[in-house]
Tab-separated table of C-alpha atoms in Angstrom:
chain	number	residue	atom	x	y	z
I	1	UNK	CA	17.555	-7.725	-6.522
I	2	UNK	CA	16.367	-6.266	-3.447
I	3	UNK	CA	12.800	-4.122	-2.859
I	4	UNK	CA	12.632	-1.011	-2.146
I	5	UNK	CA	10.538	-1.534	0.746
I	6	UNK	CA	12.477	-4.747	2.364
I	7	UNK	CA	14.037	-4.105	5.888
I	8	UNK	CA	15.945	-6.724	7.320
I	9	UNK	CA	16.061	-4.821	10.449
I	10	UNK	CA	12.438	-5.908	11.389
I	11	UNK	CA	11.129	-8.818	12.372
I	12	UNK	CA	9.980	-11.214	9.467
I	13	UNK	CA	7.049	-13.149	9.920
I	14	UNK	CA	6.774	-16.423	8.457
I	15	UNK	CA	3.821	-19.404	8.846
I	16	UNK	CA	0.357	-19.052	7.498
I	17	UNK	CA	-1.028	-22.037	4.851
I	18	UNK	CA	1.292	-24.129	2.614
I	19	UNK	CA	0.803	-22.503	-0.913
I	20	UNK	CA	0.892	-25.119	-3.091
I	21	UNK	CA	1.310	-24.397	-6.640
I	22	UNK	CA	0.599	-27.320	-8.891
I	23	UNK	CA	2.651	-28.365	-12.119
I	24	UNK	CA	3.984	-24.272	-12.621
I	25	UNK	CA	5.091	-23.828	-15.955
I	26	UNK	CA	7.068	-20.527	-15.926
I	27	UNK	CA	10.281	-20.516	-13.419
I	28	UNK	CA	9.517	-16.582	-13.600
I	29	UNK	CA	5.903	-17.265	-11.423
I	30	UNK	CA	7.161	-19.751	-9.223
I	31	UNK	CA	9.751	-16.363	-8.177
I	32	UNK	CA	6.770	-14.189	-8.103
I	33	UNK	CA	4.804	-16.133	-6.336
I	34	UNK	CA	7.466	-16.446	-4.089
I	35	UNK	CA	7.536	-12.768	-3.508
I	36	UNK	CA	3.964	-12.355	-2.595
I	37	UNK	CA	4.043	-14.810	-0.362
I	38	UNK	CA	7.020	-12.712	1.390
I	39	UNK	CA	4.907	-9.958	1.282
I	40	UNK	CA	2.459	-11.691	3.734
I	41	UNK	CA	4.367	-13.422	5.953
I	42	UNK	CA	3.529	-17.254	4.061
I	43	UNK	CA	7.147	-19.113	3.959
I	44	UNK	CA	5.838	-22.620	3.064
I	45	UNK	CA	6.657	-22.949	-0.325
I	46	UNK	CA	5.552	-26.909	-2.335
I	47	UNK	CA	5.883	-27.218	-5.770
I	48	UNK	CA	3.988	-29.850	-7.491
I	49	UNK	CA	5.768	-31.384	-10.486
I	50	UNK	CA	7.149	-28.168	-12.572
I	51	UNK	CA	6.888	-28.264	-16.196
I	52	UNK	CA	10.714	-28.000	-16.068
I	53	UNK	CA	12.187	-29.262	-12.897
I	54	UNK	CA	12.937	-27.314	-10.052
I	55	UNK	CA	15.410	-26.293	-8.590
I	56	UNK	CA	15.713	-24.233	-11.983
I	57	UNK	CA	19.520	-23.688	-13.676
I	58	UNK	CA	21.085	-21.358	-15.783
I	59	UNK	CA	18.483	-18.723	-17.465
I	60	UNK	CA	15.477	-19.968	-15.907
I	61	UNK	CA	16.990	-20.159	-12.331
I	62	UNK	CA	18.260	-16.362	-13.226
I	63	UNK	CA	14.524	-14.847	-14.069
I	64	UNK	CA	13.224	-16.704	-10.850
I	65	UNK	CA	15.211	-15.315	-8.252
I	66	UNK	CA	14.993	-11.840	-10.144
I	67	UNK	CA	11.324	-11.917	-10.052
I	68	UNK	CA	11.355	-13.363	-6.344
I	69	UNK	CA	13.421	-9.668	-5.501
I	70	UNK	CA	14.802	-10.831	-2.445
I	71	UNK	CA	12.576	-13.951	-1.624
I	72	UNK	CA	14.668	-16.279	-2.783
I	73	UNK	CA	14.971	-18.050	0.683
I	74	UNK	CA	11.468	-19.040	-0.294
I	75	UNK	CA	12.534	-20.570	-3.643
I	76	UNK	CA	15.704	-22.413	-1.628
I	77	UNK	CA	13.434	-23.614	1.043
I	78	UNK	CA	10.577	-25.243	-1.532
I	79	UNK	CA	9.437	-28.295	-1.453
I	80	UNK	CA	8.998	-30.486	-4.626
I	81	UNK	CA	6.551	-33.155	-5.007
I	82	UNK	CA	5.555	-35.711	-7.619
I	83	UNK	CA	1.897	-35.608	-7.085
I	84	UNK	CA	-0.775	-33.436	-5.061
I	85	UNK	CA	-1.572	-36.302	-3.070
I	86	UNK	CA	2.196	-36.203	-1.832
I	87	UNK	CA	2.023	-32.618	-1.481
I	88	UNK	CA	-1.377	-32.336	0.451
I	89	UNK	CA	-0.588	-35.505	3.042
I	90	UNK	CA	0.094	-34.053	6.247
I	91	UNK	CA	-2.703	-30.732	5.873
I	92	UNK	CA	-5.746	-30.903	8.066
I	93	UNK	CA	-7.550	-28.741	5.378
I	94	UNK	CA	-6.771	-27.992	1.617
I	95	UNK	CA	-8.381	-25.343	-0.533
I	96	UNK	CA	-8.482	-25.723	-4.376
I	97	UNK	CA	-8.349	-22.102	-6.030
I	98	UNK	CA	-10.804	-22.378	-9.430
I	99	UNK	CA	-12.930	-19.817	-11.019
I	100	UNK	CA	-15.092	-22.295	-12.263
I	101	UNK	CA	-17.918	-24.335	-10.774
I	102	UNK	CA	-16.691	-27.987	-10.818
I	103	UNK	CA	-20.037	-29.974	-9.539
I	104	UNK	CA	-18.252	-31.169	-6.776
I	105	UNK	CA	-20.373	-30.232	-4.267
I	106	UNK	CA	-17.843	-28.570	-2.135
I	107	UNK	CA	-18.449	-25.522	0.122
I	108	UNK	CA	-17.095	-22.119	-1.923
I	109	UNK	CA	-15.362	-19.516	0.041
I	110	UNK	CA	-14.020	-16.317	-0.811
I	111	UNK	CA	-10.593	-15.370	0.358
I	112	UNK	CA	-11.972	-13.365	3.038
I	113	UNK	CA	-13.941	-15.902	4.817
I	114	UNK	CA	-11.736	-19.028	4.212
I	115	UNK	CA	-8.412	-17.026	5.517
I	116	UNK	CA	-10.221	-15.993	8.526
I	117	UNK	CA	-11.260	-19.408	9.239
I	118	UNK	CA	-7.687	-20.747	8.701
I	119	UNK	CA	-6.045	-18.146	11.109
I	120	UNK	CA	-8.267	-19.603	13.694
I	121	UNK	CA	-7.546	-22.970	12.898
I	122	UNK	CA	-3.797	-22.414	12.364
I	123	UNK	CA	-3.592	-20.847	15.662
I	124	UNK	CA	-5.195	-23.527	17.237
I	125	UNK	CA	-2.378	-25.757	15.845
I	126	UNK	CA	-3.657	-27.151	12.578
I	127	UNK	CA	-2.242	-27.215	9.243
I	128	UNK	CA	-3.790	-25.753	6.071
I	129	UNK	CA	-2.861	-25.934	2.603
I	130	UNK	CA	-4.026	-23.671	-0.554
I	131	UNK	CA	-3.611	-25.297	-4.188
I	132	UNK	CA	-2.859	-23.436	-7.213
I	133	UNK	CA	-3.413	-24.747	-10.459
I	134	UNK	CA	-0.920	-24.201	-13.708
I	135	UNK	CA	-0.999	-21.128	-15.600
I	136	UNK	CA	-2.846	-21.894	-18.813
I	137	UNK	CA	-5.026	-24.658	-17.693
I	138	UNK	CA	-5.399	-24.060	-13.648
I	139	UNK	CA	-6.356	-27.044	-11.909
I	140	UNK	CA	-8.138	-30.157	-12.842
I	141	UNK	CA	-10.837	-31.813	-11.332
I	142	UNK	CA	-8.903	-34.381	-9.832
I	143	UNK	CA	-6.889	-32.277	-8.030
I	144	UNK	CA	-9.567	-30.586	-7.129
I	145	UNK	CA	-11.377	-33.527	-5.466
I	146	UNK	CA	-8.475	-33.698	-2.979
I	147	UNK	CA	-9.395	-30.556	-1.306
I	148	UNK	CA	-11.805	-29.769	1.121
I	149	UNK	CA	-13.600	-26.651	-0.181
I	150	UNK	CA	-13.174	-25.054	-3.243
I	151	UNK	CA	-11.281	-20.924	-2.979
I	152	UNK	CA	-12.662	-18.679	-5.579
I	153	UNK	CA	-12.462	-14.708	-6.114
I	154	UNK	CA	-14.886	-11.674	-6.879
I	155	UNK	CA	-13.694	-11.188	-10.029
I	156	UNK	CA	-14.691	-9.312	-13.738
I	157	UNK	CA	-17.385	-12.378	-14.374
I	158	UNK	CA	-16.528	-11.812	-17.777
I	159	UNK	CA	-12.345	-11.774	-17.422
I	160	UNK	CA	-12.081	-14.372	-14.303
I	161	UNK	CA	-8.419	-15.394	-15.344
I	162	UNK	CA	-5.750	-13.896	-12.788
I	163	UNK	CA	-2.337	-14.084	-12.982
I	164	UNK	CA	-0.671	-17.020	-10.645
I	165	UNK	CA	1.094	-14.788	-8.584
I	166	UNK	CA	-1.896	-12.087	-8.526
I	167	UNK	CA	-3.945	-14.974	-7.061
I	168	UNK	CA	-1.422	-15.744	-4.299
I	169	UNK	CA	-1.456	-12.152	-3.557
I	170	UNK	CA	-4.618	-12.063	-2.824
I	171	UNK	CA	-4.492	-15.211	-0.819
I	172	UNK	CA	-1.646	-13.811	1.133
I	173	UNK	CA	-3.256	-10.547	1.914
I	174	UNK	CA	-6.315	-11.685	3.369
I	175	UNK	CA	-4.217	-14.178	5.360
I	176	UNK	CA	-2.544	-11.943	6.626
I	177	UNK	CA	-5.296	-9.442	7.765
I	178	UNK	CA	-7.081	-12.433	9.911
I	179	UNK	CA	-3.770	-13.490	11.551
I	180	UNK	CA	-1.925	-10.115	12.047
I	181	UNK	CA	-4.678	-7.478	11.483
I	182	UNK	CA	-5.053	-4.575	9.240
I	183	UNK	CA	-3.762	-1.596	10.955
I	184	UNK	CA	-1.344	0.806	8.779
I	185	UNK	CA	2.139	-0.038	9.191
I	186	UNK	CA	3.046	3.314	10.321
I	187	UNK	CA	1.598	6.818	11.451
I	188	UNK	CA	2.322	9.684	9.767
I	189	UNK	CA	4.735	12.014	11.975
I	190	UNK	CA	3.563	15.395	12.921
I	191	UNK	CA	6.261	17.543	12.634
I	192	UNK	CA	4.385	20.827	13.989
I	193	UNK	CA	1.589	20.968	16.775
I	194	UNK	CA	-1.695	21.867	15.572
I	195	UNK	CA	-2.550	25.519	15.355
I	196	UNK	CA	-4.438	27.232	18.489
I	197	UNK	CA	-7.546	28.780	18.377
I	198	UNK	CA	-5.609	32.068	18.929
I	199	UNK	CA	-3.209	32.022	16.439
I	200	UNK	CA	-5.620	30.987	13.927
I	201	UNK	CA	-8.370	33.643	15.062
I	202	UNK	CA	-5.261	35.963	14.059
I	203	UNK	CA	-4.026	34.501	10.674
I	204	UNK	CA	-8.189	35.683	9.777
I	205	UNK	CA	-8.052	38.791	11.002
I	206	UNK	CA	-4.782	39.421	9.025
I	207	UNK	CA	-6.172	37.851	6.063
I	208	UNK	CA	-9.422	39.344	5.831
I	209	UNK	CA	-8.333	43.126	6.573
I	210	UNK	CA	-6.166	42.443	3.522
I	211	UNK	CA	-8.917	40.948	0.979
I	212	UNK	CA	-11.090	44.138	2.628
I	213	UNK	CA	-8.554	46.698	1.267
I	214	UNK	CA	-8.222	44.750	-1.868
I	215	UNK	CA	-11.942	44.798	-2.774
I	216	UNK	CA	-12.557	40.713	-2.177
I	217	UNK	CA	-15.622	41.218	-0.343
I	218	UNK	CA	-18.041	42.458	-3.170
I	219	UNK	CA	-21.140	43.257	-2.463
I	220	UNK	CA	-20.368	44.050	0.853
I	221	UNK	CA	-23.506	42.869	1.776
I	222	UNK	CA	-22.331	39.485	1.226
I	223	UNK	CA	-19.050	40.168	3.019
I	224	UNK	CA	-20.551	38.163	6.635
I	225	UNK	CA	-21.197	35.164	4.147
I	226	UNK	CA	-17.971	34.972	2.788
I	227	UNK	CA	-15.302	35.696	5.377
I	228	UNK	CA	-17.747	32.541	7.417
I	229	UNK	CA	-17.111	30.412	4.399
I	230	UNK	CA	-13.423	31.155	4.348
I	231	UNK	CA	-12.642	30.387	8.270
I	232	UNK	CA	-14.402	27.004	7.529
I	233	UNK	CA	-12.315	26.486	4.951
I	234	UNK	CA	-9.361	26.877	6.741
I	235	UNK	CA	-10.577	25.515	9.976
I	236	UNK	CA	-11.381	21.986	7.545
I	237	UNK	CA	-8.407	21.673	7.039
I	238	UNK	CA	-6.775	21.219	10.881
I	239	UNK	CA	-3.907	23.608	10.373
I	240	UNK	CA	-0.568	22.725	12.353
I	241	UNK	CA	1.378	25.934	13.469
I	242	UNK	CA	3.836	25.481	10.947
I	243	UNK	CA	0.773	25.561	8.736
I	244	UNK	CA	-0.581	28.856	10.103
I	245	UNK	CA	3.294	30.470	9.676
I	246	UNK	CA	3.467	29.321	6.311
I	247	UNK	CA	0.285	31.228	5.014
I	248	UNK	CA	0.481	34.216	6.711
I	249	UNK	CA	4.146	34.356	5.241
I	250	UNK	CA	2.992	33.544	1.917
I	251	UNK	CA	0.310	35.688	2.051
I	252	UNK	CA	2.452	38.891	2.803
I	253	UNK	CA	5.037	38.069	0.006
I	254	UNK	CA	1.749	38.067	-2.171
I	255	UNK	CA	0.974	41.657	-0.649
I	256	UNK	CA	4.642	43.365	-0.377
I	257	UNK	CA	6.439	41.560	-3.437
I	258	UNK	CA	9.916	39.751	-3.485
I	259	UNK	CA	12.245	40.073	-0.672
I	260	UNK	CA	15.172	42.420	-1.262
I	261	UNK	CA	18.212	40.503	-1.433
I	262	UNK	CA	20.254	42.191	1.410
I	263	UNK	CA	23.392	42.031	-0.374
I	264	UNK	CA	21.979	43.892	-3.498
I	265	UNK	CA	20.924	46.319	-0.848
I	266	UNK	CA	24.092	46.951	0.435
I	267	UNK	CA	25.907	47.145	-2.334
I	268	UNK	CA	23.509	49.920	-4.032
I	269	UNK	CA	23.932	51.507	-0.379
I	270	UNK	CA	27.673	51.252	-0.972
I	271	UNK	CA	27.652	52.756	-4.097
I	272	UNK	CA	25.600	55.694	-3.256
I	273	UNK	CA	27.976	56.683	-0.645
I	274	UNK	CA	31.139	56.439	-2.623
I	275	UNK	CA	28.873	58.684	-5.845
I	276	UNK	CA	28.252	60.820	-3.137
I	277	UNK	CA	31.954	61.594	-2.108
C-alpha cells in the first residue's frame, strides 16, 4: 500500500541518525516506525533483537509492510543485531529515549535541542544514533548507560507513554527541521491577481447604493459608521479580481432573482407567436 501523499517523482532524502529500536515486539511498529522515518528523510533502520525474529514471514511480515505503506525499502534495508552494544559500535553519539529519570547523571535533551545539535554534527561528518526501547517496558537501564545523553519529550506529565512509532515521529520531525528547515512544502497558487483599488472602490459603491435602497443603513445617522466598517471588512480580506467578480455577481442575482433560462424564453416566445397566428 502506497500513501496518498508519496511521489516518486521527487527527490527522496535519506541520512539523518540511525534509529535504533531495541527488542520491538510487534512486526506492525517496526512497519510504522518505518514509515515515519520515511516521512523525514531517516533511512537507517537497526533492529535490536525482535521479540520474533526479523525479517518477519507469513502474517506478521504481511501487517509490517502494510503499516510501513510504501517504506518497505526501510524494512528490507534493516539491520539486525543481537545486542545494543553491537548495534551502537560505530556511532559517535547515542541518545536513549525514556520518560523517566534514570539517576544516571546524563545530560536530558528535548527533541528540539538534541536534533539540532546532531544536524550539526552529522554534517560535519559524524555519526549519531537514537535508541528506542520495547513497547511495554521501553528501555532498561543498561541500555540506557550505553548512550550519551538521555532524549525525553514534553509530554501529558500524567500520560508520558507514546506510542513507538509516535516517538520516532517526533524524532524524525525535529530532525528534519534542523537539517532541511521548516519552510511549507508548497505555496498556494494564485489563480486571479489581487483586486485594484479601482475596481474595489466600485464593487462599494455598487453595494452600498443597493443596501441604501433596501433600508440597510438604519438610523441613517449611523450610515458613515457602517458603510466604513463594511469596506474594512472587505478590504481584510485581500480580494483577488476573481474575488471582486464573484460578489458583485452574486450580489445582483440576490437583487434581480434567478436567471431566465434562455431556452424557456424562447420557447414561450415561440409559442406566443404561433397563438398569435
Amino acid at each position: 500500500m502506497v500513501g496518498a501523499g508519496t511521489d516518486h517523482t521527487k527527490q527522496a532524502l535519506s541520512g539523518g541518525p540511525a534509529i535504533i529500536l531495541v527488542r520491538p515486539q510487534l512486526a506492525v511498529n517496526i512497519g510504522m516506525c518505518a514509515r515515519a522515518m520515511a516521512n523525514f528523510g531517516l533511512s537507517d533502520l537497526r533492529l535490536v533483537s525482535p521479540r520474533e525474529g526479523w525479517p518477519r514471514t507469513g502474517a506478521y511480515r504481511k501487517g509490517a509492510y502494510a503499516a510501513a505503506a510504501g517504506a518497505t525499502h526501510l524494512l528490507e534495508g534493516a539491520k539486525l543485531y543481537d545486542s545494543v552494544a553491537e548495534a551502537v559500535a560505530d556511532l559517535n553519539f547515542v541518545y536513549a529515549t525514556t520518560a523517566r529519570g534514570r539517576g544516571q547523571m546524563k545530560p536530558v535533551h528535548t527533541p528540539a535541542s538534541a536534533l539540532a545539535d546532531t544536524a550539526k554534527r552529522v554534517a560535519a561528518g559524524e555519526k549519531h544514533g537514537v535508541l528506542f526501547g520495547p513497547e511495554r517496558t521501553g528501555l532498561d537501564n543498561d541500555d540506557v548507560a550505553l548512550a550519551d545523553a538521555i532524549l525525553t519529550f514534553p509530554v501529558n506529565p500524567a500520560y508520558a507513554s507514546l506510542n513507538l512509532a509516535q516517538a520516532v515521529l517526533l524524532v524524525g520531525y525535529e530532525w528534519f527541521r534542523s537539517a532541511h528547515g521548516d519552510v511549507v512544502p508548497y505555496d498556494l497558487e494564485e489563480r486571479s491577481p489581487p483586486a485594484t483599488r479601482e475596481m474595489t472602490m466600485a464593487f462599494f459603491d455598487f453595494l452600498e447604493e443597493e443596501l441604501d435602497t433596501r433600508g440597510f443603513f438604519r438610523p441613517l445617522t449611523k450610515k458613515p459608521v457602517m458603510s466604513r466598517n463594511l469596506r474594512n471588512m472587505f478590504h481584510r480580506m485581500n480580494l483577488t479580481q476573481q474575488d471582486v467578480r464573484t460578489l458583485w455577481g452574486m450580489v445582483v442575482r440576490l437583487i434581480e432573482g434567478p436567471r431566465r433560462d434562455p431556452k424557456k424564453v424562447w420557447r414561450r416566445k415561440a409559442q406566443t407567436e404561433d397563438a398569435g397566428g
